[in-house]
mmCIF file of C-alpha atoms and ligand atoms in Angstrom:
data_model
loop_
_atom_site.group_PDB
_atom_site.id
_atom_site.type_symbol
_atom_site.label_atom_id
_atom_site.label_comp_id
_atom_site.label_asym_id
_atom_site.label_seq_id
_atom_site.Cartn_x
_atom_site.Cartn_y
_atom_site.Cartn_z
ATOM 1 C CA UNK A 26 0.088 -0.016 0.052
ATOM 2 C CA UNK A 27 2.656 2.431 0.894
ATOM 3 C CA UNK A 28 6.387 2.828 -0.001
ATOM 4 C CA UNK A 29 7.056 2.290 3.388
ATOM 5 C CA UNK A 30 5.460 -0.422 5.104
ATOM 6 C CA UNK A 31 7.235 -3.354 5.906
ATOM 7 C CA UNK A 32 7.090 -5.814 3.523
ATOM 8 C CA UNK A 33 8.254 -9.614 4.157
ATOM 9 C CA UNK A 34 12.062 -9.721 3.814
ATOM 10 C CA UNK A 35 12.931 -10.541 0.332
ATOM 11 C CA UNK A 36 15.893 -13.022 -0.192
ATOM 12 C CA UNK A 37 18.922 -11.544 0.687
ATOM 13 C CA UNK A 38 20.509 -13.107 -2.661
ATOM 14 C CA UNK A 39 19.153 -14.298 -5.602
ATOM 15 C CA UNK A 40 19.653 -18.017 -5.268
ATOM 16 C CA UNK A 41 17.000 -19.510 -7.375
ATOM 17 C CA UNK A 42 18.461 -22.916 -7.526
ATOM 18 C CA UNK A 43 19.027 -25.141 -4.316
ATOM 19 C CA UNK A 44 22.546 -24.875 -2.843
ATOM 20 C CA UNK A 45 24.740 -27.529 -2.994
ATOM 21 C CA UNK A 46 24.981 -30.625 -0.883
ATOM 22 C CA UNK A 47 28.524 -29.264 0.393
ATOM 23 C CA UNK A 48 26.700 -26.203 1.554
ATOM 24 C CA UNK A 49 24.005 -28.165 3.442
ATOM 25 C CA UNK A 50 26.333 -30.787 5.314
ATOM 26 C CA UNK A 51 28.698 -28.081 6.954
ATOM 27 C CA UNK A 52 27.088 -26.232 9.600
ATOM 28 C CA UNK A 53 23.466 -27.077 8.538
ATOM 29 C CA UNK A 54 20.936 -25.656 10.823
ATOM 30 C CA UNK A 55 18.936 -27.915 13.486
ATOM 31 C CA UNK A 56 15.785 -26.774 14.779
ATOM 32 C CA UNK A 57 14.480 -27.853 18.268
ATOM 33 C CA UNK A 58 11.075 -26.409 17.502
ATOM 34 C CA UNK A 59 9.916 -24.355 14.635
ATOM 35 C CA UNK A 60 9.171 -20.410 15.072
ATOM 36 C CA UNK A 61 6.027 -18.747 15.280
ATOM 37 C CA UNK A 62 4.118 -18.502 11.822
ATOM 38 C CA UNK A 63 2.526 -15.669 10.021
ATOM 39 C CA UNK A 64 0.369 -15.133 6.920
ATOM 40 C CA UNK A 65 0.999 -12.475 4.286
ATOM 41 C CA UNK A 66 -1.823 -11.999 1.607
ATOM 42 C CA UNK A 67 -0.669 -9.775 -1.260
ATOM 43 C CA UNK A 68 -3.322 -7.680 -3.349
ATOM 44 C CA UNK A 69 -1.156 -6.406 -6.258
ATOM 45 C CA UNK A 70 -3.162 -3.505 -7.812
ATOM 46 C CA UNK A 71 -3.484 0.139 -7.559
ATOM 47 C CA UNK A 72 -5.462 2.840 -8.695
ATOM 48 C CA UNK A 73 -2.031 4.531 -10.095
ATOM 49 C CA UNK A 74 1.573 3.412 -9.777
ATOM 50 C CA UNK A 75 3.385 6.196 -7.265
ATOM 51 C CA UNK A 76 6.723 7.168 -8.624
ATOM 52 C CA UNK A 77 8.832 6.270 -5.829
ATOM 53 C CA UNK A 78 7.107 2.799 -5.500
ATOM 54 C CA UNK A 79 9.191 -0.348 -5.913
ATOM 55 C CA UNK A 80 6.455 -2.867 -4.803
ATOM 56 C CA UNK A 81 4.598 -5.509 -6.769
ATOM 57 C CA UNK A 82 1.847 -3.176 -7.461
ATOM 58 C CA UNK A 83 0.158 -2.781 -11.009
ATOM 59 C CA UNK A 84 -1.906 0.096 -12.216
ATOM 60 C CA UNK A 85 -5.595 -1.124 -12.548
ATOM 61 C CA UNK A 86 -6.406 -0.488 -16.122
ATOM 62 C CA UNK A 87 -9.385 -2.622 -16.807
ATOM 63 C CA UNK A 88 -11.907 -4.073 -13.771
ATOM 64 C CA UNK A 89 -10.747 -5.653 -10.787
ATOM 65 C CA UNK A 90 -10.609 -9.435 -11.251
ATOM 66 C CA UNK A 91 -11.749 -10.006 -7.681
ATOM 67 C CA UNK A 92 -13.606 -13.068 -7.550
ATOM 68 C CA UNK A 93 -10.982 -14.897 -9.867
ATOM 69 C CA UNK A 94 -8.144 -13.438 -7.570
ATOM 70 C CA UNK A 95 -9.835 -14.839 -4.410
ATOM 71 C CA UNK A 96 -10.258 -18.296 -5.906
ATOM 72 C CA UNK A 97 -6.520 -17.975 -6.720
ATOM 73 C CA UNK A 98 -5.544 -17.033 -3.385
ATOM 74 C CA UNK A 99 -7.391 -19.893 -1.742
ATOM 75 C CA UNK A 100 -5.898 -22.389 -4.335
ATOM 76 C CA UNK A 101 -2.486 -21.051 -3.560
ATOM 77 C CA UNK A 102 -2.875 -21.642 0.305
ATOM 78 C CA UNK A 103 -4.213 -25.162 -0.488
ATOM 79 C CA UNK A 104 -1.231 -25.872 -2.337
ATOM 80 C CA UNK A 105 1.127 -24.873 0.597
ATOM 81 C CA UNK A 106 -0.856 -26.505 3.384
ATOM 82 C CA UNK A 107 1.473 -29.661 3.414
ATOM 83 C CA UNK A 108 4.469 -27.268 4.047
ATOM 84 C CA UNK A 109 2.767 -25.878 7.221
ATOM 85 C CA UNK A 110 0.774 -28.757 8.586
ATOM 86 C CA UNK A 111 -0.560 -28.528 12.116
ATOM 87 C CA UNK A 112 1.257 -24.903 12.684
ATOM 88 C CA UNK A 113 -1.003 -22.207 14.223
ATOM 89 C CA UNK A 114 -1.010 -18.942 12.326
ATOM 90 C CA UNK A 115 -0.766 -16.027 14.798
ATOM 91 C CA UNK A 116 -0.985 -13.024 12.455
ATOM 92 C CA UNK A 117 -2.541 -12.343 8.915
ATOM 93 C CA UNK A 118 -1.621 -9.372 6.942
ATOM 94 C CA UNK A 119 -3.157 -8.000 3.798
ATOM 95 C CA UNK A 120 -0.753 -5.899 2.150
ATOM 96 C CA UNK A 121 -0.338 -4.479 -1.422
ATOM 97 C CA UNK A 122 -0.849 -2.718 -3.829
ATOM 98 C CA UNK A 123 -3.922 -1.569 -2.093
ATOM 99 C CA UNK A 124 -5.821 -4.276 -0.346
ATOM 100 C CA UNK A 125 -8.747 -1.450 0.247
ATOM 101 C CA UNK A 126 -9.704 -2.078 -3.396
ATOM 102 C CA UNK A 127 -11.171 -5.272 -2.349
ATOM 103 C CA UNK A 128 -14.546 -5.438 -0.941
ATOM 104 C CA UNK A 129 -15.634 -6.582 2.473
ATOM 105 C CA UNK A 130 -17.158 -9.653 1.047
ATOM 106 C CA UNK A 131 -13.882 -10.643 -0.786
ATOM 107 C CA UNK A 132 -11.894 -10.010 2.405
ATOM 108 C CA UNK A 133 -14.604 -12.390 4.223
ATOM 109 C CA UNK A 134 -14.305 -14.920 1.623
ATOM 110 C CA UNK A 135 -10.252 -15.010 1.957
ATOM 111 C CA UNK A 136 -10.535 -14.985 5.872
ATOM 112 C CA UNK A 137 -13.287 -17.580 5.957
ATOM 113 C CA UNK A 138 -11.108 -19.916 3.645
ATOM 114 C CA UNK A 139 -7.974 -19.532 5.911
ATOM 115 C CA UNK A 140 -10.008 -20.243 8.862
ATOM 116 C CA UNK A 141 -11.327 -23.316 7.252
ATOM 117 C CA UNK A 142 -7.769 -24.704 6.371
ATOM 118 C CA UNK A 143 -5.334 -23.547 8.879
ATOM 119 C CA UNK A 144 -5.115 -23.216 12.788
ATOM 120 C CA UNK A 145 -5.793 -19.573 12.800
ATOM 121 C CA UNK A 146 -5.010 -18.424 16.582
ATOM 122 C CA UNK A 147 -8.227 -17.233 18.470
ATOM 123 C CA UNK A 148 -6.451 -13.745 19.269
ATOM 124 C CA UNK A 149 -4.814 -13.302 15.603
ATOM 125 C CA UNK A 150 -3.763 -9.911 14.873
ATOM 126 C CA UNK A 151 -5.095 -9.242 11.469
ATOM 127 C CA UNK A 152 -4.301 -6.230 9.526
ATOM 128 C CA UNK A 153 -5.692 -4.593 6.196
ATOM 129 C CA UNK A 154 -3.744 -1.898 4.515
ATOM 130 C CA UNK A 155 -5.890 1.004 3.213
ATOM 131 C CA UNK A 156 -5.424 3.816 0.889
ATOM 132 C CA UNK A 157 -7.228 7.284 2.009
ATOM 133 C CA UNK A 158 -8.041 7.344 -1.938
ATOM 134 C CA UNK A 159 -10.090 4.158 -2.101
ATOM 135 C CA UNK A 160 -11.312 4.440 1.850
ATOM 136 C CA UNK A 161 -14.902 3.918 2.488
ATOM 137 C CA UNK A 162 -16.548 4.006 5.830
ATOM 138 C CA UNK A 163 -18.937 1.216 5.252
ATOM 139 C CA UNK A 164 -16.131 -0.964 3.712
ATOM 140 C CA UNK A 165 -14.113 -0.388 6.955
ATOM 141 C CA UNK A 166 -17.038 -1.678 9.002
ATOM 142 C CA UNK A 167 -17.279 -4.868 6.460
ATOM 143 C CA UNK A 168 -13.547 -5.524 7.027
ATOM 144 C CA UNK A 169 -14.049 -5.476 10.641
ATOM 145 C CA UNK A 170 -17.166 -7.987 10.411
ATOM 146 C CA UNK A 171 -14.967 -10.175 8.296
ATOM 147 C CA UNK A 172 -12.388 -10.252 11.258
ATOM 148 C CA UNK A 173 -9.822 -7.652 10.351
ATOM 149 C CA UNK A 174 -8.870 -5.986 13.871
ATOM 150 C CA UNK A 175 -6.222 -3.726 12.770
ATOM 151 C CA UNK A 176 -6.295 -1.102 10.059
ATOM 152 C CA UNK A 177 -3.080 0.263 8.505
ATOM 153 C CA UNK A 178 -3.749 3.699 6.525
ATOM 154 C CA UNK A 179 -0.918 4.675 4.017
ATOM 155 C CA UNK A 180 -1.369 8.693 4.643
ATOM 156 C CA UNK A 181 2.268 9.739 3.752
ATOM 157 C CA UNK A 182 1.589 12.952 4.567
ATOM 158 C CA UNK A 183 -1.034 15.606 5.217
ATOM 159 C CA UNK A 184 0.184 18.539 3.229
ATOM 160 C CA UNK A 185 -1.314 18.227 -0.269
ATOM 161 C CA UNK A 186 1.828 19.852 -2.035
ATOM 162 C CA UNK A 187 3.915 16.691 -0.542
ATOM 163 C CA UNK A 188 1.006 14.351 -1.702
ATOM 164 C CA UNK A 189 1.136 15.691 -5.323
ATOM 165 C CA UNK A 190 4.912 15.501 -5.135
ATOM 166 C CA UNK A 191 4.688 11.901 -4.375
ATOM 167 C CA UNK A 192 1.863 11.113 -7.114
ATOM 168 C CA UNK A 193 -0.803 9.978 -4.324
ATOM 169 C CA UNK A 194 -4.112 9.810 -5.290
ATOM 170 C CA UNK A 195 -5.341 11.342 -2.192
ATOM 171 C CA UNK A 196 -4.871 14.968 -0.689
ATOM 172 C CA UNK A 197 -4.819 15.826 3.057
ATOM 173 C CA UNK A 198 -8.591 16.094 3.474
ATOM 174 C CA UNK A 199 -8.966 12.676 2.473
ATOM 175 C CA UNK A 200 -6.445 11.216 4.734
ATOM 176 C CA UNK A 201 -8.060 12.884 7.636
ATOM 177 C CA UNK A 202 -11.417 11.740 6.806
ATOM 178 C CA UNK A 203 -10.239 8.174 6.282
ATOM 179 C CA UNK A 204 -8.394 8.110 9.853
ATOM 180 C CA UNK A 205 -11.756 9.426 11.320
ATOM 181 C CA UNK A 206 -13.639 6.609 9.798
ATOM 182 C CA UNK A 207 -10.911 4.083 10.557
ATOM 183 C CA UNK A 208 -11.182 5.301 14.289
ATOM 184 C CA UNK A 209 -14.876 4.877 14.682
ATOM 185 C CA UNK A 210 -14.403 1.326 13.468
ATOM 186 C CA UNK A 211 -10.987 0.050 14.796
ATOM 187 C CA UNK A 212 -9.407 0.590 17.924
ATOM 188 C CA UNK A 213 -5.794 -0.452 16.618
ATOM 189 C CA UNK A 214 -5.073 1.865 13.803
ATOM 190 C CA UNK A 215 -1.588 2.130 12.008
ATOM 191 C CA UNK A 216 -0.508 5.521 10.111
ATOM 192 C CA UNK A 217 2.150 5.539 7.720
ATOM 193 C CA UNK A 218 4.014 8.612 7.125
ATOM 194 C CA UNK A 219 7.081 9.689 5.232
ATOM 195 C CA UNK A 220 9.824 12.195 5.707
ATOM 196 C CA UNK A 221 12.640 13.708 3.735
ATOM 197 C CA UNK A 222 10.341 14.334 0.908
ATOM 198 C CA UNK A 223 11.140 16.571 -2.185
ATOM 199 C CA UNK A 224 11.533 20.204 -1.020
ATOM 200 C CA UNK A 225 10.318 19.117 2.768
ATOM 201 C CA UNK A 226 11.706 21.195 5.475
ATOM 202 C CA UNK A 227 12.092 20.498 9.079
ATOM 203 C CA UNK A 228 9.056 22.446 10.056
ATOM 204 C CA UNK A 229 6.889 20.734 7.383
ATOM 205 C CA UNK A 230 7.959 17.269 8.418
ATOM 206 C CA UNK A 231 7.100 17.904 12.144
ATOM 207 C CA UNK A 232 3.924 19.259 11.110
ATOM 208 C CA UNK A 233 2.826 15.866 9.673
ATOM 209 C CA UNK A 234 4.060 14.200 12.717
ATOM 210 C CA UNK A 235 2.068 16.474 15.101
ATOM 211 C CA UNK A 236 -1.095 15.977 12.957
ATOM 212 C CA UNK A 237 -0.884 12.187 13.289
ATOM 213 C CA UNK A 238 -0.347 12.508 17.059
ATOM 214 C CA UNK A 239 -3.436 14.438 17.478
ATOM 215 C CA UNK A 240 -5.198 11.731 16.063
ATOM 216 C CA UNK A 241 -3.894 9.464 18.767
ATOM 217 C CA UNK A 242 -3.592 6.303 16.623
ATOM 218 C CA UNK A 243 -2.093 3.089 18.241
ATOM 219 C CA UNK A 244 0.766 2.993 16.219
ATOM 220 C CA UNK A 245 2.807 5.377 13.532
ATOM 221 C CA UNK A 246 5.333 4.393 11.141
ATOM 222 C CA UNK A 247 7.560 7.139 9.688
ATOM 223 C CA UNK A 248 9.684 6.357 6.847
ATOM 224 C CA UNK A 249 12.676 8.020 5.113
ATOM 225 C CA UNK A 250 11.678 8.561 1.476
ATOM 226 C CA UNK A 251 14.343 6.489 -0.512
ATOM 227 C CA UNK A 252 15.008 6.324 -4.342
ATOM 228 C CA UNK A 253 14.786 2.868 -5.351
ATOM 229 C CA UNK A 254 16.110 1.451 -8.693
ATOM 230 C CA UNK A 255 13.390 0.824 -11.257
ATOM 231 C CA UNK A 256 11.125 3.643 -10.173
ATOM 232 C CA UNK A 257 9.927 6.667 -11.958
ATOM 233 C CA UNK A 258 11.958 8.930 -8.990
ATOM 234 C CA UNK A 259 15.120 6.768 -10.066
ATOM 235 C CA UNK A 260 14.838 8.002 -13.881
ATOM 236 C CA UNK A 261 13.924 11.688 -12.936
ATOM 237 C CA UNK A 262 15.314 12.063 -9.329
ATOM 238 C CA UNK A 263 13.752 14.708 -7.207
ATOM 239 C CA UNK A 264 15.403 17.297 -5.309
ATOM 240 C CA UNK A 265 15.166 15.699 -1.660
ATOM 241 C CA UNK A 266 16.726 16.773 1.527
ATOM 242 C CA UNK A 267 20.505 16.028 2.012
ATOM 243 C CA UNK A 268 21.881 13.397 4.513
ATOM 244 C CA UNK A 269 22.194 15.792 7.323
ATOM 245 C CA UNK A 270 18.692 17.550 6.638
ATOM 246 C CA UNK A 271 17.176 14.070 6.490
ATOM 247 C CA UNK A 272 18.948 12.979 9.909
ATOM 248 C CA UNK A 273 17.935 16.151 11.584
ATOM 249 C CA UNK A 274 14.276 15.370 10.607
ATOM 250 C CA UNK A 275 14.503 11.735 11.930
ATOM 251 C CA UNK A 276 15.807 12.907 15.455
ATOM 252 C CA UNK A 277 13.063 15.566 15.672
ATOM 253 C CA UNK A 278 10.628 12.959 14.869
ATOM 254 C CA UNK A 279 11.943 10.789 17.315
ATOM 255 C CA UNK A 280 11.832 12.987 20.200
ATOM 256 C CA UNK A 281 8.562 14.405 19.368
ATOM 257 C CA UNK A 282 7.186 10.882 19.092
ATOM 258 C CA UNK A 283 8.746 10.016 22.426
ATOM 259 C CA UNK A 284 7.374 12.960 24.016
ATOM 260 C CA UNK A 285 3.896 12.101 22.922
ATOM 261 C CA UNK A 286 4.245 8.356 24.683
ATOM 262 C CA UNK A 287 5.060 6.499 21.481
ATOM 263 C CA UNK A 288 7.709 3.841 22.292
ATOM 264 C CA UNK A 289 10.144 3.682 19.220
ATOM 265 C CA UNK A 290 10.626 -0.077 19.222
ATOM 266 C CA UNK A 291 11.930 -0.344 15.451
ATOM 267 C CA UNK A 292 14.028 1.777 12.934
ATOM 268 C CA UNK A 293 10.648 3.436 11.778
ATOM 269 C CA UNK A 294 8.110 2.192 13.999
ATOM 270 C CA UNK A 295 6.462 3.764 17.052
ATOM 271 C CA UNK A 296 3.637 2.331 19.276
ATOM 272 C CA UNK A 297 1.725 3.062 22.389
ATOM 273 C CA UNK A 298 2.509 0.575 25.061
ATOM 274 C CA UNK A 299 1.098 -2.985 24.416
ATOM 275 C CA UNK A 300 0.311 -2.056 20.743
ATOM 276 C CA UNK A 301 3.353 -3.000 18.608
ATOM 277 C CA UNK A 302 2.810 -4.542 15.468
ATOM 278 C CA UNK A 303 2.702 -8.380 16.006
ATOM 279 C CA UNK A 304 2.915 -9.138 12.215
ATOM 280 C CA UNK A 305 5.865 -7.063 11.418
ATOM 281 C CA UNK A 306 7.630 -7.989 14.970
ATOM 282 C CA UNK A 307 7.347 -11.879 13.812
ATOM 283 C CA UNK A 308 9.349 -10.682 10.659
ATOM 284 C CA UNK A 309 12.002 -8.750 12.654
ATOM 285 C CA UNK A 310 12.351 -11.723 15.125
ATOM 286 C CA UNK A 311 13.286 -14.067 12.240
ATOM 287 C CA UNK A 312 9.677 -15.787 12.710
ATOM 288 C CA UNK A 313 8.190 -17.828 9.902
ATOM 289 C CA UNK A 314 5.693 -16.571 7.163
ATOM 290 C CA UNK A 315 3.972 -17.939 4.266
ATOM 291 C CA UNK A 316 2.850 -15.681 1.417
ATOM 292 C CA UNK A 317 -0.242 -16.029 -0.961
ATOM 293 C CA UNK A 318 -0.705 -13.684 -3.754
ATOM 294 C CA UNK A 319 1.175 -12.417 -6.676
ATOM 295 C CA UNK A 320 4.892 -11.872 -5.854
ATOM 296 C CA UNK A 321 4.254 -12.767 -2.228
ATOM 297 C CA UNK A 322 7.229 -13.969 -0.387
ATOM 298 C CA UNK A 323 7.565 -16.761 2.392
ATOM 299 C CA UNK A 324 10.120 -18.158 4.698
ATOM 300 C CA UNK A 325 9.467 -21.498 6.287
ATOM 301 C CA UNK A 326 11.413 -23.544 8.824
ATOM 302 C CA UNK A 327 11.928 -27.230 8.341
ATOM 303 C CA UNK A 328 13.770 -29.494 11.118
ATOM 304 C CA UNK A 329 17.127 -29.084 8.965
ATOM 305 C CA UNK A 330 16.739 -26.099 6.933
ATOM 306 C CA UNK A 331 14.923 -22.920 5.838
ATOM 307 C CA UNK A 332 13.423 -22.393 2.605
ATOM 308 C CA UNK A 333 12.589 -19.037 0.980
ATOM 309 C CA UNK A 334 10.058 -18.725 -1.987
ATOM 310 C CA UNK A 335 8.282 -16.225 -3.986
ATOM 311 C CA UNK A 336 5.166 -16.393 -5.970
ATOM 312 C CA UNK A 337 4.811 -15.444 -9.563
ATOM 313 C CA UNK A 338 4.952 -11.778 -9.966
ATOM 314 C CA UNK A 339 2.451 -10.881 -12.532
ATOM 315 C CA UNK A 340 -1.229 -11.052 -11.523
ATOM 316 C CA UNK A 341 -2.307 -12.730 -14.659
ATOM 317 C CA UNK A 342 0.382 -15.355 -14.589
ATOM 318 C CA UNK A 343 -0.347 -15.785 -10.723
ATOM 319 C CA UNK A 344 -3.824 -16.377 -11.256
ATOM 320 C CA UNK A 345 -3.295 -18.849 -14.061
ATOM 321 C CA UNK A 346 -0.615 -21.041 -12.048
ATOM 322 C CA UNK A 347 -2.135 -20.711 -8.504
ATOM 323 C CA UNK A 348 -3.888 -24.169 -8.553
ATOM 324 C CA UNK A 349 -0.135 -25.349 -9.127
ATOM 325 C CA UNK A 350 1.354 -23.078 -6.176
ATOM 326 C CA UNK A 351 2.502 -20.513 -8.635
ATOM 327 C CA UNK A 352 6.044 -20.642 -7.060
ATOM 328 C CA UNK A 353 8.291 -18.471 -9.469
ATOM 329 C CA UNK A 354 11.559 -18.687 -7.024
ATOM 330 C CA UNK A 355 12.390 -21.032 -4.118
ATOM 331 C CA UNK A 356 15.698 -21.839 -2.396
ATOM 332 C CA UNK A 357 17.103 -23.192 0.466
ATOM 333 C CA UNK A 358 18.929 -20.638 2.632
ATOM 334 C CA UNK A 359 22.603 -21.413 3.054
ATOM 335 C CA UNK A 360 23.656 -21.857 6.462
ATOM 336 C CA UNK A 361 26.364 -19.238 6.004
ATOM 337 C CA UNK A 362 23.913 -16.438 5.103
ATOM 338 C CA UNK A 363 21.701 -17.152 8.373
ATOM 339 C CA UNK A 364 23.764 -15.057 10.915
ATOM 340 C CA UNK A 365 23.227 -11.827 8.655
ATOM 341 C CA UNK A 366 19.879 -12.588 7.817
ATOM 342 C CA UNK A 367 18.854 -12.989 11.652
ATOM 343 C CA UNK A 368 20.874 -9.686 12.501
ATOM 344 C CA UNK A 369 19.381 -7.858 9.359
ATOM 345 C CA UNK A 370 16.028 -8.428 11.140
ATOM 346 C CA UNK A 371 16.602 -8.556 14.873
ATOM 347 C CA UNK A 372 18.902 -5.674 14.844
ATOM 348 C CA UNK A 373 16.470 -3.217 13.711
ATOM 349 C CA UNK A 374 14.688 -3.734 16.748
ATOM 350 C CA UNK A 375 15.595 -1.089 19.522
ATOM 351 C CA UNK A 376 15.297 -3.817 22.399
ATOM 352 C CA UNK A 377 17.512 -6.277 20.042
ATOM 353 C CA UNK A 378 17.049 -9.844 20.890
ATOM 354 C CA UNK A 379 17.271 -12.369 23.788
ATOM 355 C CA UNK A 380 20.406 -14.418 23.223
ATOM 356 C CA UNK A 381 18.585 -17.972 22.998
ATOM 357 C CA UNK A 382 16.422 -16.477 20.230
ATOM 358 C CA UNK A 383 19.441 -16.702 17.682
ATOM 359 C CA UNK A 384 19.657 -20.468 18.294
ATOM 360 C CA UNK A 385 15.964 -20.813 18.133
ATOM 361 C CA UNK A 386 15.635 -18.960 14.864
ATOM 362 C CA UNK A 387 18.714 -19.901 12.770
ATOM 363 C CA UNK A 388 19.082 -23.379 13.977
ATOM 364 C CA UNK A 389 22.815 -22.483 14.508
ATOM 365 C CA UNK A 390 24.701 -22.259 17.649
ATOM 366 C CA UNK A 391 25.743 -18.836 19.007
ATOM 367 C CA UNK A 392 29.164 -19.542 18.780
ATOM 368 C CA UNK A 393 28.745 -18.822 15.074
ATOM 369 C CA UNK A 394 28.475 -15.149 15.795
ATOM 370 C CA UNK A 395 30.425 -14.654 18.666
ATOM 371 C CA UNK A 396 33.401 -13.034 17.232
ATOM 372 C CA UNK A 397 31.104 -10.782 15.100
ATOM 373 C CA UNK A 398 29.423 -9.490 18.421
ATOM 374 C CA UNK A 399 32.626 -9.222 20.249
ATOM 375 C CA UNK A 400 33.905 -6.701 17.709
ATOM 376 C CA UNK A 401 30.729 -4.915 17.274
ATOM 377 C CA UNK A 402 30.596 -4.472 21.208
ATOM 378 C CA UNK A 403 34.311 -3.160 21.166
ATOM 379 C CA UNK A 404 33.569 -0.769 18.531
ATOM 380 C CA UNK A 405 30.240 0.477 20.436
ATOM 381 C CA UNK A 406 27.620 -0.536 18.048
ATOM 382 C CA UNK A 407 25.985 -2.965 20.368
ATOM 383 C CA UNK A 408 25.383 -3.449 24.269
ATOM 384 C CA UNK A 409 24.974 -6.872 25.535
ATOM 385 C CA UNK A 410 24.568 -8.867 29.028
ATOM 386 C CA UNK A 411 24.231 -12.556 29.360
ATOM 387 C CA UNK A 412 20.780 -12.219 28.373
ATOM 388 C CA UNK A 413 20.273 -9.715 25.612
ATOM 389 C CA UNK A 414 22.043 -8.090 22.395
ATOM 390 C CA UNK A 415 21.056 -4.428 21.713
ATOM 391 C CA UNK A 416 22.060 -2.181 18.914
ATOM 392 C CA UNK A 417 23.455 1.249 20.739
ATOM 393 C CA UNK A 418 22.642 4.400 19.771
ATOM 394 C CA UNK A 419 25.478 4.189 17.562
ATOM 395 C CA UNK A 420 24.562 1.040 16.204
ATOM 396 C CA UNK A 421 21.106 2.231 15.225
ATOM 397 C CA UNK A 422 22.307 5.124 13.623
ATOM 398 C CA UNK A 423 25.146 3.120 11.491
ATOM 399 C CA UNK A 424 22.914 0.008 11.088
ATOM 400 C CA UNK A 425 24.388 -1.037 7.906
ATOM 401 C CA UNK A 426 28.040 -0.813 9.130
ATOM 402 C CA UNK A 427 26.874 -3.370 12.308
ATOM 403 C CA UNK A 428 25.152 -5.469 9.824
ATOM 404 C CA UNK A 429 27.970 -5.910 7.532
ATOM 405 C CA UNK A 430 29.812 -7.603 10.493
ATOM 406 C CA UNK A 431 27.590 -10.492 9.843
ATOM 407 C CA UNK A 432 28.002 -11.025 6.332
ATOM 408 C CA UNK A 433 29.573 -14.251 5.230
ATOM 409 C CA UNK A 434 33.332 -13.449 4.442
ATOM 410 C CA UNK A 435 34.270 -16.974 2.950
ATOM 411 C CA UNK A 436 33.002 -19.941 1.594
ATOM 412 C CA UNK A 437 33.428 -21.315 4.965
ATOM 413 C CA UNK A 438 30.531 -22.415 7.115
ATOM 414 C CA UNK A 439 29.833 -20.534 10.287
ATOM 415 C CA UNK A 440 32.311 -21.191 13.169
ATOM 416 C CA UNK A 441 30.729 -23.748 15.787
HETATM 417 S S1 SF4 B 15 -0.489 3.238 -3.381
HETATM 418 FE FE1 SF4 B 15 1.506 3.781 -4.334
HETATM 419 S S2 SF4 B 15 3.267 3.415 -2.730
HETATM 420 FE FE2 SF4 B 15 1.272 1.875 -2.459
HETATM 421 S S3 SF4 B 15 1.688 0.111 -3.011
HETATM 422 FE FE3 SF4 B 15 0.321 1.161 -4.567
HETATM 423 S S4 SF4 B 15 1.817 2.400 -6.073
HETATM 424 FE FE4 SF4 B 15 2.926 1.652 -4.443
#
């Protein structure tokens, strides 16, 4: 739905084929138990493609093939059931694209199919992303009745000139109306905002934050606009604030959010106490997820390996192949990549991770990262005790430098 919201992490490398036997036998993961499981459902259409967006979103040129796509999602889910037999699903997330293009009846049909086929936890967090340009108060009530219990609104900014520069289909007044309607229906609402926008000033960025806080939502995500390859902004770059100005905005936003009582629990995520996003937390804690829908990613742990997969990206191709699983890419994650993949997620969290989580989620011994952790601690990038590892303020600021320490440097397996 937005540039900013959290997508299931894509494979770190493009490894379309299975790794060699040599990679498997040396230092292969071993799991005593499997991680919590989430379900991601991708809706791949938008009214218009935003110039900064590199998501798998397609401009809707003809009618929405809603019924056909719902059938494909259900067929896709059925294909993957053998890989997750018996495992409870703790969170569901409808992302896109623009899921709010879909009717409540379609969302209800998908959720009914999910409940009939997997063990959906009774208190599962079920999120749906909505675009203020397609928001409809009646639809919000319908989503709620279907079982959605968290709404995430892609506001990005309340300022009409910012929204125009971002190519959004809505204006500030529509964003405000969508939030009011959402809050009449849902107690758990997230607002996605962006900063470091074309020609944006610090005052302007803070005005957006102030407006968002005034609504008192459960959760606010504030993302730095990044210019991604394969976007219109990459071909025709707008004039955006420089790194220093963007860092000043980030610091001011973090200070204001803290003052307003929001916990800054992940690089870009702020929540009122007790209202962190369970679905995204599962990604950041290196949990498992299955993805259904065009281009959806999955990460599934088995007792001796972790497999990543991606569904066919193009909606037409996806719908025609869903009954066969529509898998475009699948690969086993080499053990040597697991330390980096784990840290790339867990060190985004302000609280970091409990030490046993590393072994629980990678299936590797903690000794495989001890040297890197020692070096990161010596350089002031992490703080740790006998229970936890946390990124320091310096580590959070220079997260990429911190993460690089966990990249595989040779073909050798992790030390154990
Ligand atoms: S609304 Fe814009 S940013 Fe969000 S998925 Fe669609 S094209 Fe991308």
